[in-house]
CSV table of C-alpha atoms and ligand atoms in Angstrom, one decimal:
chain,number,residue,atom,x,y,z
A,116,MET,CA,29.5,23.6,-1.6
A,117,ILE,CA,27.5,21.5,0.9
A,118,GLU,CA,24.3,23.3,-0.2
A,119,ALA,CA,25.0,22.4,-3.8
A,120,ILE,CA,25.6,18.7,-2.9
A,121,LEU,CA,22.4,18.7,-0.9
A,122,LEU,CA,20.4,20.3,-3.7
A,123,LEU,CA,21.8,17.8,-6.2
A,124,PHE,CA,20.9,14.9,-3.8
A,125,LEU,CA,17.3,16.2,-3.5
A,126,LEU,CA,17.0,16.7,-7.2
A,127,LEU,CA,18.2,13.2,-8.0
A,128,ASN,CA,15.7,11.8,-5.5
A,129,LEU,CA,12.9,13.8,-7.1
A,130,ILE,CA,13.9,12.6,-10.5
A,131,SER,CA,13.9,9.0,-9.3
A,132,VAL,CA,10.4,9.4,-7.9
A,133,ILE,CA,9.2,10.9,-11.1
A,134,ILE,CA,10.8,8.2,-13.3
A,135,TYR,CA,9.2,5.4,-11.1
A,136,THR,CA,5.9,7.1,-11.1
A,137,PHE,CA,5.8,7.0,-14.9
A,138,LYS,CA,7.2,3.4,-15.0
A,139,ILE,CA,4.7,2.0,-12.5
A,140,GLY,CA,1.7,4.2,-13.3
A,141,ILE,CA,1.1,5.8,-9.9
A,142,SER,CA,2.9,8.1,-7.5
A,143,PRO,CA,3.7,7.1,-3.9
A,144,MET,CA,1.0,9.4,-2.6
A,145,PRO,CA,0.0,8.2,0.9
A,146,SER,CA,-3.5,7.4,2.1
A,147,SER,CA,-4.9,10.3,4.0
A,148,GLN,CA,-5.2,10.2,7.8
A,149,LYS,CA,-9.0,9.7,7.6
A,150,SER,CA,-8.6,6.9,5.1
A,151,ARG,CA,-6.0,5.3,7.4
A,152,MET,CA,-8.4,5.4,10.3
A,153,GLU,CA,-11.2,3.8,8.2
A,154,ILE,CA,-8.8,1.1,7.0
A,155,LEU,CA,-7.7,0.4,10.6
A,156,LYS,CA,-11.4,0.1,11.7
A,157,LEU,CA,-12.0,-2.5,9.0
A,158,LEU,CA,-8.8,-4.4,9.9
A,159,LYS,CA,-9.7,-4.6,13.6
A,160,ASN,CA,-12.5,-7.1,12.6
A,161,SER,CA,-10.1,-9.2,10.5
A,162,SER,CA,-9.3,-12.7,11.7
A,163,ASN,CA,-6.1,-12.8,9.6
A,164,ASP,CA,-2.8,-12.3,11.5
A,165,GLU,CA,-0.9,-11.3,8.3
A,166,ILE,CA,-1.6,-8.1,6.4
A,167,ILE,CA,0.0,-7.2,3.1
A,168,ASP,CA,0.3,-3.5,1.9
A,169,LEU,CA,0.4,-3.8,-1.9
A,170,GLY,CA,2.5,-0.8,-2.9
A,171,SER,CA,3.5,0.7,0.4
A,172,GLY,CA,5.0,4.0,-0.8
A,173,PHE,CA,6.7,5.9,2.0
A,174,GLY,CA,5.4,3.3,4.5
A,175,THR,CA,3.1,5.7,6.3
A,176,LEU,CA,0.1,3.3,6.2
A,177,SER,CA,2.1,0.2,7.0
A,178,ILE,CA,3.9,1.9,9.9
A,179,PHE,CA,0.6,3.2,11.2
A,180,LEU,CA,-1.1,-0.2,11.0
A,181,ALA,CA,1.9,-2.0,12.5
A,182,SER,CA,1.9,0.4,15.5
A,183,LYS,CA,-1.9,0.1,16.0
A,184,LEU,CA,-2.2,-3.6,15.4
A,185,GLN,CA,0.7,-5.1,17.3
A,186,GLU,CA,-0.7,-8.6,17.4
A,187,LYS,CA,-0.6,-8.7,13.6
A,188,HIS,CA,2.4,-8.8,11.1
A,189,ILE,CA,2.5,-6.4,8.2
A,190,THR,CA,4.4,-7.1,5.0
A,191,ALA,CA,4.9,-4.1,2.7
A,192,TYR,CA,5.9,-4.3,-1.0
A,193,GLU,CA,7.2,-1.2,-2.8
A,194,LEU,CA,9.0,-0.9,-6.2
A,195,SER,CA,9.9,2.8,-6.2
A,196,PHE,CA,13.4,3.2,-4.7
A,197,VAL,CA,13.2,6.5,-2.8
A,198,PRO,CA,9.8,5.8,-1.0
A,199,TRP,CA,11.0,2.3,-0.2
A,200,ALA,CA,14.3,3.6,1.2
A,201,ILE,CA,12.5,6.2,3.3
A,202,SER,CA,10.1,3.6,4.7
A,203,VAL,CA,13.0,1.4,5.7
A,204,ILE,CA,14.7,4.3,7.5
A,205,LEU,CA,11.4,5.2,9.3
A,206,LYS,CA,10.8,1.6,10.4
A,207,LYS,CA,14.4,1.6,11.8
A,208,ILE,CA,14.0,4.9,13.6
A,209,LEU,CA,10.6,4.1,15.0
A,210,ASN,CA,11.8,0.6,15.9
A,211,ILE,CA,8.8,-1.1,14.4
A,212,LYS,CA,9.2,-4.9,14.9
A,213,ASN,CA,6.0,-6.3,13.3
A,214,LEU,CA,6.7,-4.9,9.8
A,215,THR,CA,8.8,-6.3,7.0
A,216,ILE,CA,9.4,-4.1,4.0
A,217,TYR,CA,10.5,-5.5,0.6
A,218,ARG,CA,11.6,-3.7,-2.6
A,219,LYS,CA,9.6,-6.1,-4.7
A,220,ASN,CA,6.8,-6.3,-7.2
A,221,TYR,CA,3.9,-7.8,-5.3
A,222,LEU,CA,2.5,-9.2,-8.5
A,223,GLU,CA,5.4,-11.7,-8.4
A,224,GLU,CA,4.9,-12.6,-4.7
A,225,ASN,CA,2.8,-15.1,-2.8
A,226,LEU,CA,-0.3,-13.2,-1.6
A,227,HIS,CA,-2.1,-16.2,0.0
A,228,ASN,CA,-3.1,-16.4,3.6
A,229,ALA,CA,-3.1,-12.6,4.3
A,230,THR,CA,-5.5,-9.7,4.3
A,231,LEU,CA,-4.5,-7.4,1.4
A,232,ILE,CA,-4.7,-3.7,1.4
A,233,CYS,CA,-4.1,-1.4,-1.5
A,234,TYR,CA,-4.3,2.2,-2.8
A,235,LEU,CA,-3.6,1.7,-6.5
A,236,PHE,CA,-4.9,2.9,-9.9
A,237,PRO,CA,-7.3,1.3,-12.5
A,238,LYS,CA,-4.6,-0.7,-14.3
A,239,GLY,CA,-3.1,-1.8,-11.0
A,240,MET,CA,-6.5,-3.1,-9.9
A,241,GLU,CA,-6.9,-4.9,-13.2
A,242,LEU,CA,-3.5,-6.7,-12.8
A,243,LEU,CA,-4.3,-7.5,-9.2
A,244,GLU,CA,-7.7,-8.9,-10.1
A,245,ASP,CA,-6.1,-11.2,-12.7
A,246,LYS,CA,-3.6,-12.5,-10.2
A,247,LEU,CA,-6.4,-13.2,-7.7
A,248,PHE,CA,-8.3,-15.2,-10.3
A,249,GLU,CA,-5.2,-17.0,-11.8
A,250,GLU,CA,-3.8,-18.1,-8.4
A,251,CYS,CA,-7.2,-18.7,-6.7
A,252,ILE,CA,-6.4,-16.3,-3.9
A,253,ASN,CA,-9.4,-16.3,-1.5
A,254,THR,CA,-9.1,-13.6,1.0
A,255,GLU,CA,-10.2,-10.3,2.3
A,256,ILE,CA,-9.1,-7.2,0.4
A,257,ILE,CA,-9.4,-3.6,1.4
A,258,SER,CA,-8.9,-1.0,-1.4
A,259,ASN,CA,-8.7,2.7,-0.9
A,260,THR,CA,-10.5,4.7,-3.7
A,261,PHE,CA,-10.3,2.1,-6.6
A,262,ALA,CA,-12.7,-0.8,-7.2
A,263,PHE,CA,-12.2,-4.1,-9.0
A,264,ARG,CA,-13.9,-4.4,-12.4
A,265,ASN,CA,-15.4,-7.8,-12.0
A,266,ILE,CA,-15.4,-8.6,-8.2
A,267,LYS,CA,-18.3,-7.1,-6.3
A,268,ALA,CA,-17.5,-5.3,-3.1
A,269,ARG,CA,-19.0,-6.8,0.1
A,270,ASP,CA,-19.0,-3.4,1.7
A,271,ILE,CA,-18.2,0.2,0.8
A,272,THR,CA,-17.6,2.9,3.4
A,273,TYR,CA,-17.1,6.5,2.6
A,274,VAL,CA,-14.4,8.5,4.4
A,275,ASN,CA,-15.7,11.7,5.9
A,276,ASP,CA,-13.5,14.0,3.7
A,277,LEU,CA,-14.0,16.4,0.9
A,278,TYR,CA,-14.0,13.7,-1.8
A,279,LYS,CA,-16.1,11.2,0.2
A,280,THR,CA,-13.3,8.7,-0.6
A,281,PRO,CA,-14.7,5.2,-1.0
A,282,ILE,CA,-13.0,2.3,0.9
A,283,TYR,CA,-14.0,-1.0,-0.7
A,284,LYS,CA,-14.0,-4.3,1.2
A,285,TYR,CA,-13.9,-7.5,-0.8
A,286,LEU,CA,-14.1,-11.2,0.1
A,287,THR,CA,-12.9,-13.3,-2.8
B,508,SAM,C1,-0.8,5.6,-3.9
B,508,SAM,S1,0.6,4.8,-3.2
B,508,SAM,C2,-0.1,4.1,-1.8
B,508,SAM,C3,0.9,4.0,-0.6
B,508,SAM,C4,0.3,3.3,0.6
B,508,SAM,N1,-0.2,2.0,0.4
B,508,SAM,C5,-0.7,4.1,1.3
B,508,SAM,O1,-1.9,3.8,1.1
B,508,SAM,O2,-0.4,5.1,2.0
B,508,SAM,C6,0.8,3.4,-4.3
B,508,SAM,C7,2.2,2.7,-4.3
B,508,SAM,O3,2.1,1.5,-5.0
B,508,SAM,C8,3.4,1.2,-5.6
B,508,SAM,N2,3.1,0.1,-6.6
B,508,SAM,C9,2.3,0.1,-7.6
B,508,SAM,N3,2.4,-1.1,-8.2
B,508,SAM,C10,3.3,-1.8,-7.6
B,508,SAM,C11,3.8,-3.2,-7.7
B,508,SAM,N4,3.3,-4.0,-8.7
B,508,SAM,N5,4.7,-3.6,-6.8
B,508,SAM,C12,5.1,-2.8,-5.8
B,508,SAM,N6,4.7,-1.6,-5.6
B,508,SAM,C13,3.8,-1.1,-6.5
B,508,SAM,C14,3.7,2.6,-6.2
B,508,SAM,O4,5.1,2.7,-6.5
B,508,SAM,C15,3.2,3.5,-5.1
B,508,SAM,O5,4.2,3.9,-4.3
């Protein structure tokens, strides 16, 4: 009986992740460890004390950055319920103090005065670019894999992995 309940619970979670993936346009796939290291390297030079993870998935990148950059504060936004819930549980278990996680659409939030990090998809980059222009957000943005259409990257580094994953650094 317990097994059946557990199986049903896992199945419902899986269905939730699939539905949100279709609704939002991207799965909660985390940045690889090598990408996380590269992003950390770039953030170490950042003068901003606030970092926002735009679409934080299971929270692995946010938690990693919060633990490595204890002098900074990380804000994480995630819409998909299951990854968001897991990230909140992980933050509690690991007792991470300098991380705040919201189940919110970052497109409706104030993104001023923070360094932005993201690992999105082409449409997501387009919507973010529109928001940056419309709200005159001048900041540093680090994007894993995907580039903006109209903003030129200041710097591109390539992760030492199979795909030579690009990490774009922007200053808007
Ligand atoms: C590929 S994952 C990246 C996770 C994490 N940032 C990392 O690099 O490990 C992208 C996440 O962005 C979330 N997302 C996409 N658009 C969003 C939005 N407008 N507001 C909040 N979350 C969003 C998706 O649900 C997904 O979990």
